[in-house]
C-alpha positions as CSV (number, residue, x, y, z in Angstrom):
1,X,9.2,70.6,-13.1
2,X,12.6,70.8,-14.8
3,X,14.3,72.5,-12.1
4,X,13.0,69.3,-10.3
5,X,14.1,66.9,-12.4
6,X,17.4,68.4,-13.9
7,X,19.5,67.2,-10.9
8,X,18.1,64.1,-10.8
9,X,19.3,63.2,-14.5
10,X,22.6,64.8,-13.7
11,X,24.0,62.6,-11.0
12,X,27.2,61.3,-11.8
13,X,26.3,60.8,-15.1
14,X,28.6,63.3,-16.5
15,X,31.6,61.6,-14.6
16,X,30.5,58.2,-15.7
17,X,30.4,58.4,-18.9
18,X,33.8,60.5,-19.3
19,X,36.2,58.5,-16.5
20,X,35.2,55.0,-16.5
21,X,36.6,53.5,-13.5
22,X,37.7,49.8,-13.9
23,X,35.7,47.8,-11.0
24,X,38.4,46.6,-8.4
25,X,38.5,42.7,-8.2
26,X,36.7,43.1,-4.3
27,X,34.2,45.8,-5.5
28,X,30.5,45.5,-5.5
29,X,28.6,44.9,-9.0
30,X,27.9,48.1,-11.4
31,X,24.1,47.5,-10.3
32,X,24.4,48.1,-6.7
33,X,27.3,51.0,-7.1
34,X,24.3,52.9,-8.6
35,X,21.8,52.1,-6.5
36,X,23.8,53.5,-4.1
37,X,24.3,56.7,-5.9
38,X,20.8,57.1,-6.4
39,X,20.0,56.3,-2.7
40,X,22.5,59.1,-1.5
41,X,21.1,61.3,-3.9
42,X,17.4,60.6,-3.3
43,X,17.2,59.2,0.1
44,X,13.3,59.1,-0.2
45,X,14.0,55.7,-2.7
46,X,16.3,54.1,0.1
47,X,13.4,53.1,1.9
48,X,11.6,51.9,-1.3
49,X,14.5,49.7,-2.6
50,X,15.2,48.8,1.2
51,X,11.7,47.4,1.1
52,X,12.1,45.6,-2.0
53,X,15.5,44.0,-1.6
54,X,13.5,42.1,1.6
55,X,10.3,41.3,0.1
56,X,12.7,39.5,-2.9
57,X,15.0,37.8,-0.1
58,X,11.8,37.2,2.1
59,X,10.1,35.6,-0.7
60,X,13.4,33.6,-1.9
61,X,13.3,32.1,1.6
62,X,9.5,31.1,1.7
63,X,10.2,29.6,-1.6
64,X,13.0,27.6,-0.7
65,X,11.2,26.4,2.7
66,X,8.3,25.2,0.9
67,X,10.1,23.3,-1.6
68,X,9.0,19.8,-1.0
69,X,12.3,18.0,-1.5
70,X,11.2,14.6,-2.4
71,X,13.7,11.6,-1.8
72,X,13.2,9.0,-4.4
73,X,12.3,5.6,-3.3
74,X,15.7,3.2,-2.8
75,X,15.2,0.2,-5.4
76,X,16.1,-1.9,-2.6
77,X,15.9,-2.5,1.2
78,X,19.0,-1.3,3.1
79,X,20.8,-4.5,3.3
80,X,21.4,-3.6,7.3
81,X,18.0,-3.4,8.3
82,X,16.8,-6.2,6.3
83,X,15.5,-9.3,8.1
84,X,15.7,-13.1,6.5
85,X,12.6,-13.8,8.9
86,X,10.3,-10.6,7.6
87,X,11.5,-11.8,4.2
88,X,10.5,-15.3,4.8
89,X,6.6,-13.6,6.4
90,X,6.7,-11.5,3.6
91,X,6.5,-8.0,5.2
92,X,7.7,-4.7,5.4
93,X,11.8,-4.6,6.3
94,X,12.4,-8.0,4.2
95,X,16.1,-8.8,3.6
96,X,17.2,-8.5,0.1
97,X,17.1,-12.5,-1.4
98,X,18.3,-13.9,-4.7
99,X,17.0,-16.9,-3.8
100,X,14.7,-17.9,-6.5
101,X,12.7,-20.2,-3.7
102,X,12.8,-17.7,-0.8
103,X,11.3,-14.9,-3.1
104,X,8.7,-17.2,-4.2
105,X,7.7,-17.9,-0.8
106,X,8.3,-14.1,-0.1
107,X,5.0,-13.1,-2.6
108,X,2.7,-16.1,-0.9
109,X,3.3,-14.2,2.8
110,X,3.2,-16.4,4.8
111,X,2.2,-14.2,7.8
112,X,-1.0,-14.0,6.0
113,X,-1.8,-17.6,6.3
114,X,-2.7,-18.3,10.1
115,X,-6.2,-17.0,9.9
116,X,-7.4,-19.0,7.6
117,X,-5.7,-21.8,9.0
118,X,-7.7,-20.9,12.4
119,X,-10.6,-20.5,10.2
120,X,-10.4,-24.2,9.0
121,X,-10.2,-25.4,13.0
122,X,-13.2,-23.0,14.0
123,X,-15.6,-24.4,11.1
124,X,-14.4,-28.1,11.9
125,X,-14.9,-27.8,15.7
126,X,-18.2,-25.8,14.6
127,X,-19.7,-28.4,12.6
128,X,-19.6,-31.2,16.0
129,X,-18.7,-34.0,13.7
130,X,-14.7,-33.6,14.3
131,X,-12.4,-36.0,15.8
132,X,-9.0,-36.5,16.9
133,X,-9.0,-39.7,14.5
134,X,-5.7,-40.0,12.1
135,X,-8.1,-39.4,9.5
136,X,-10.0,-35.9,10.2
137,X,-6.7,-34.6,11.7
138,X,-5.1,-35.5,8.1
139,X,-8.4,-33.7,6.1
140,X,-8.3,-31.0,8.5
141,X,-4.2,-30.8,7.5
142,X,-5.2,-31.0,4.3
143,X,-7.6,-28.1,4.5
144,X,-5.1,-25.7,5.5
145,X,-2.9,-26.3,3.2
146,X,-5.8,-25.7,0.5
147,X,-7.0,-22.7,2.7
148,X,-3.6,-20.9,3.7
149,X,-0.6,-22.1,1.3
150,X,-2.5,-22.8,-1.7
151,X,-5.4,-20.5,-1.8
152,X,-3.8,-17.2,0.4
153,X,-0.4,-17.8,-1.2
154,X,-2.1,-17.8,-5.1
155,X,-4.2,-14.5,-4.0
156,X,-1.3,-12.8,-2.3
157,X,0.6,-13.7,-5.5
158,X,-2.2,-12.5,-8.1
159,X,-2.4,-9.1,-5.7
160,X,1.4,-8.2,-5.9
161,X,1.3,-9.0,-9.3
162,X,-1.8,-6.3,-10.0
163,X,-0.5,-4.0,-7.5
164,X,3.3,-3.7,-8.7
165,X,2.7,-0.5,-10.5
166,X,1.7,0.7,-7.0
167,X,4.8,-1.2,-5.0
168,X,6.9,0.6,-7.4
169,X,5.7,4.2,-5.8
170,X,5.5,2.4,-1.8
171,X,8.1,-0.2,-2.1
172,X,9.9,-0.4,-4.7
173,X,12.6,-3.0,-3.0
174,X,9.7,-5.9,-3.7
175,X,10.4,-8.5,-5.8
176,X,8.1,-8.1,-8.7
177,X,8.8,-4.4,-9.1
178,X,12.5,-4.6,-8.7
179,X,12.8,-7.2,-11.0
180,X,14.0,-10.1,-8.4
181,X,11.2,-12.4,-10.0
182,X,10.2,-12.6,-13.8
183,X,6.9,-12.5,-15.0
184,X,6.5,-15.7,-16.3
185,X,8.0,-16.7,-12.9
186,X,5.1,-14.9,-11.0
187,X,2.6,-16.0,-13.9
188,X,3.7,-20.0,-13.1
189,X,3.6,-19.3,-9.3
190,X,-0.4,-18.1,-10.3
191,X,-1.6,-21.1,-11.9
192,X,0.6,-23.3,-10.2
193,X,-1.0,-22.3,-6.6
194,X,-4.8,-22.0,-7.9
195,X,-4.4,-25.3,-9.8
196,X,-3.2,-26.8,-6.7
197,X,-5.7,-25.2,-4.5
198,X,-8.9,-26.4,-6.5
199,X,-7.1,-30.0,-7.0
200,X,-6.5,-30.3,-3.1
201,X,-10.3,-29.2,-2.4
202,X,-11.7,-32.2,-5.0
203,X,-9.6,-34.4,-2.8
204,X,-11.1,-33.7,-0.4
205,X,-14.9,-33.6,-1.5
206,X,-14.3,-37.3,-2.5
207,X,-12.3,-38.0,1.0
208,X,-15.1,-36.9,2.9
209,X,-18.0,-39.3,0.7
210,X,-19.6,-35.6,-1.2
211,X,-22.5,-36.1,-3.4
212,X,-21.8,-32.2,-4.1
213,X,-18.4,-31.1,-4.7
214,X,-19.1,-28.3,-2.4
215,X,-15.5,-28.0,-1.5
216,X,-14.7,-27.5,-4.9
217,X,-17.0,-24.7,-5.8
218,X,-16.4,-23.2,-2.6
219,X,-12.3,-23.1,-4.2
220,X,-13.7,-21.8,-6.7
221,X,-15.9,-19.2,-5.3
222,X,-13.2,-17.8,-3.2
223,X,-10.7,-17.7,-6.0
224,X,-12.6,-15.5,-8.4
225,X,-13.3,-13.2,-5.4
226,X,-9.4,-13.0,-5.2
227,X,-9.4,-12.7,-8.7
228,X,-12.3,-9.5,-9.0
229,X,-10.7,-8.1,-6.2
230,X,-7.4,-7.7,-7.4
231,X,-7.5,-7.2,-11.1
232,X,-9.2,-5.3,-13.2
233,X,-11.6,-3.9,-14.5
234,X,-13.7,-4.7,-11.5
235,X,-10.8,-4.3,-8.9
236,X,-13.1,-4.4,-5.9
237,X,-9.9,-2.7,-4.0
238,X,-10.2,0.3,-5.6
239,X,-13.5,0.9,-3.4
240,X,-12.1,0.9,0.1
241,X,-15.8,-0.5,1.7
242,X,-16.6,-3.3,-0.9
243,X,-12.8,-4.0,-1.2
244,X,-12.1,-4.7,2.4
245,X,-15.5,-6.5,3.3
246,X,-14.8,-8.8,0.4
247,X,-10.9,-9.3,1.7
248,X,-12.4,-9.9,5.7
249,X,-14.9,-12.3,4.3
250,X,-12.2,-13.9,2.2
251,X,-10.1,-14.8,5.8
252,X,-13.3,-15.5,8.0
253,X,-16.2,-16.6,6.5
254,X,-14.2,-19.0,3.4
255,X,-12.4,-21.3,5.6
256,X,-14.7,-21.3,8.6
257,X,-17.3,-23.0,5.1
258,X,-14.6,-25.1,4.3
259,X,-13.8,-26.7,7.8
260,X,-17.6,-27.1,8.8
261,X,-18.5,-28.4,5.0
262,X,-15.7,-30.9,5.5
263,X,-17.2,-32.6,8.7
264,X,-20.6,-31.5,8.8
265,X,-23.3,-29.3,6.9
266,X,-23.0,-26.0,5.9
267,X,-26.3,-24.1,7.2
268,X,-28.0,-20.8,6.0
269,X,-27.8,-19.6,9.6
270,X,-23.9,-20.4,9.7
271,X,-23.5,-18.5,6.5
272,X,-25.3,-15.7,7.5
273,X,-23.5,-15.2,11.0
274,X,-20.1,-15.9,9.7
275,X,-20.8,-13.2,6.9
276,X,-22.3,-10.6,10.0
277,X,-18.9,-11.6,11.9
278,X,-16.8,-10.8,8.3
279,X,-17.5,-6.9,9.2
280,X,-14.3,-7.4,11.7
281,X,-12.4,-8.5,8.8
282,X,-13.2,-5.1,7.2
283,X,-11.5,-3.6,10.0
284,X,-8.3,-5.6,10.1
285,X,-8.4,-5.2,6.1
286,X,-8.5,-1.4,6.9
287,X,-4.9,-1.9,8.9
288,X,-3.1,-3.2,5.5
289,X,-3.8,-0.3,3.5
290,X,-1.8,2.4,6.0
291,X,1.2,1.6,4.7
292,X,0.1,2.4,0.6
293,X,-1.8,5.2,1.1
294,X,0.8,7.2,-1.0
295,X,0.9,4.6,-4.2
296,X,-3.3,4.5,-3.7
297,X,-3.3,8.4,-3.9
298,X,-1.4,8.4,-6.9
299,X,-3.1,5.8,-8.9
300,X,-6.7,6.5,-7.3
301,X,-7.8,3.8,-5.3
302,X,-10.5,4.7,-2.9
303,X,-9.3,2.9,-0.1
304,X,-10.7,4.2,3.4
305,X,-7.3,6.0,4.5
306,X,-7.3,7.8,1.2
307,X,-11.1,8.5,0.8
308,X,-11.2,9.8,4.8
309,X,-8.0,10.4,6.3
310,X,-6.0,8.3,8.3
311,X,-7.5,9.8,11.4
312,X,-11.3,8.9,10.5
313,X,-10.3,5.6,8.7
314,X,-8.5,4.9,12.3
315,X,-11.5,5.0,14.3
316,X,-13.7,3.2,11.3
317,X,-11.1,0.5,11.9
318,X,-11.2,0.3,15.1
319,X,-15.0,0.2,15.2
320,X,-15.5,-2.1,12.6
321,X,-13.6,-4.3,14.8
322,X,-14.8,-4.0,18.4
323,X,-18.6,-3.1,17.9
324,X,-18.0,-7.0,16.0
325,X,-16.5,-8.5,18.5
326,X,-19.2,-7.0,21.2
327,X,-21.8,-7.6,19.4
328,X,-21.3,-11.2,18.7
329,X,-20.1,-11.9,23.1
330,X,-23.7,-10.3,23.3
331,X,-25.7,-13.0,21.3
């Protein structure tokens, strides 16, 4: 065994220790000068550290590809791409405003706003008591504005507002999270659009002769659904199925009450059907939450993309909306 190991502790040690050689600026490291030594002297460890200088480089590599290199989010929209009319809709690819007005019209979103307005024309028509008289074309006027502007624009408002912790992960460019609006600004805007919402509908309860303010607690109604929707601790969002119903019931069945309530009477069977048809608004709510499936994740909100995928919640989408649409042709 000694005869074995005797040359092995003899090589080039001697001559190492009593002529140290000073390491030319271009040499290789002291490390690797004896591992060569040792792999002339015992070839049957070149293989070995061979094998283990790739396995370290191999793994390096791996590591280095599977590093997930993550970009932070800019804190604003690249002034280039941004667009004054997206900023104006209130949607993704908004120009950068300082405008104090434009932003506040920015958080109401104004693309938002059409179907209820089409909701307040669909009820009206619905109820068979409409006219094109100056008068019901001025109440049916007036019932947008109470339906889209004032209503939409307070609950869009309220939602940024509860959601900026999550803008902050999926766009952090938006006004409230980057700081373009104050909070009391945003709180104002609140009050300021449910106030006028709820005053607008009482106009019109006494315009149209009410006994029963049912305009009014109609307001009402569909501003505490914005309300339990949005904030906590209910925060019907945070489920993606009682979440989106709610918000498809919100733009169907709300102003489609208002608009027939206004001119006519508002019927258990209308209720009923308009609430049925509301399962398409459950698919077109699904479409809005594509684009924050990454803040949702983070912050846990069920909604159907997280919960499923973005494959299944496609087709749940999608099918929400057309087996609707058929099913109501059918009838």
């Amino acid at each position: 065994m000694a005869s074995v190991l005797n040359p092995v502790s003899s090589i080039r040690l001697t001559n190492t220790m009593t002529a140290p050689r000073r390491t030319p600026p271009n040499s290789l490291p002291n490390s690797l000068t004896l591992s060569r030594k040792l792999n002339q002297s015992l070839p049957f460890l070149n293989s070995t550290i061979t094998l283990s200088s790739r396995r370290l480089m191999v793994r390096a590599a791996e590591t280095d590809a599977n590093e997930v290199v993550k970009v932070p989010a800019p804190d604003k929209a690249p002034v280039a791409a941004g667009s004054s009319i997206n900023q104006i809709l209130g949607i993704k690819g908004a120009k950068q405003e300082t405008d104090i007005w434009k932003i506040r019209i920015q958080l109401t979103k104004p693309v938002t706003w059409p179907p209820l307005v089409w909701g307040v024309v669909c009820g009206a028509a619905a109820s068979g008591n409409f006219h094109w008289t100056v008068d019901d074309v001025a109440k049916a006027i007036v019932c947008m504005m109470m339906s889209g502007p004032c209503l939409t624009g307070y609950t869009q408002t309220l939602n940024d507002w509860y959601d900026r912790e999550i803008d902050a992960i999926n766009e952090p460019y938006r006004p409230i999270p980057s700081g373009a609006i104050s909070e009391n600004e945003v709180i104002t805007q609140i009050w300021v659009l449910l106030l006028g919402g709820l005053g607008l509908a009482g106009l019109l309860d006494v315009w149209a002769g009410h006994d029963f303010p049912i305009l009014f607690y109609l307001a009402i109604g569909g501003s505490l659904l914005s309300y339990i929707y949005s904030a906590p601790p209910l925060k019907l969002k945070q489920n993606g199925w009682i979440g989106n119903f709610a918000l498809g019931a919100s733009y169907i069945s709300l102003p489609w009450w208002a608009g027939q309530a206004l001119f006519g009477t508002l019927k258990p069977d209308i209720i009923v059907l308009t609430l049925l048809y509301s399962i398409a608004g459950l698919g077109i709510a699904i479409v809005n939450d594509f684009k924050s499936v990454e803040g949702d994740r983070a912050l846990g909100l069920q909604s159907l993309p997280v919960a499923f995928g973005a494959e299944t919640a496609k087709w749940i989408c999608v099918g929400a909306i057309d087996i609707t649409q058929i099913s109501v042709a059918g009838t």
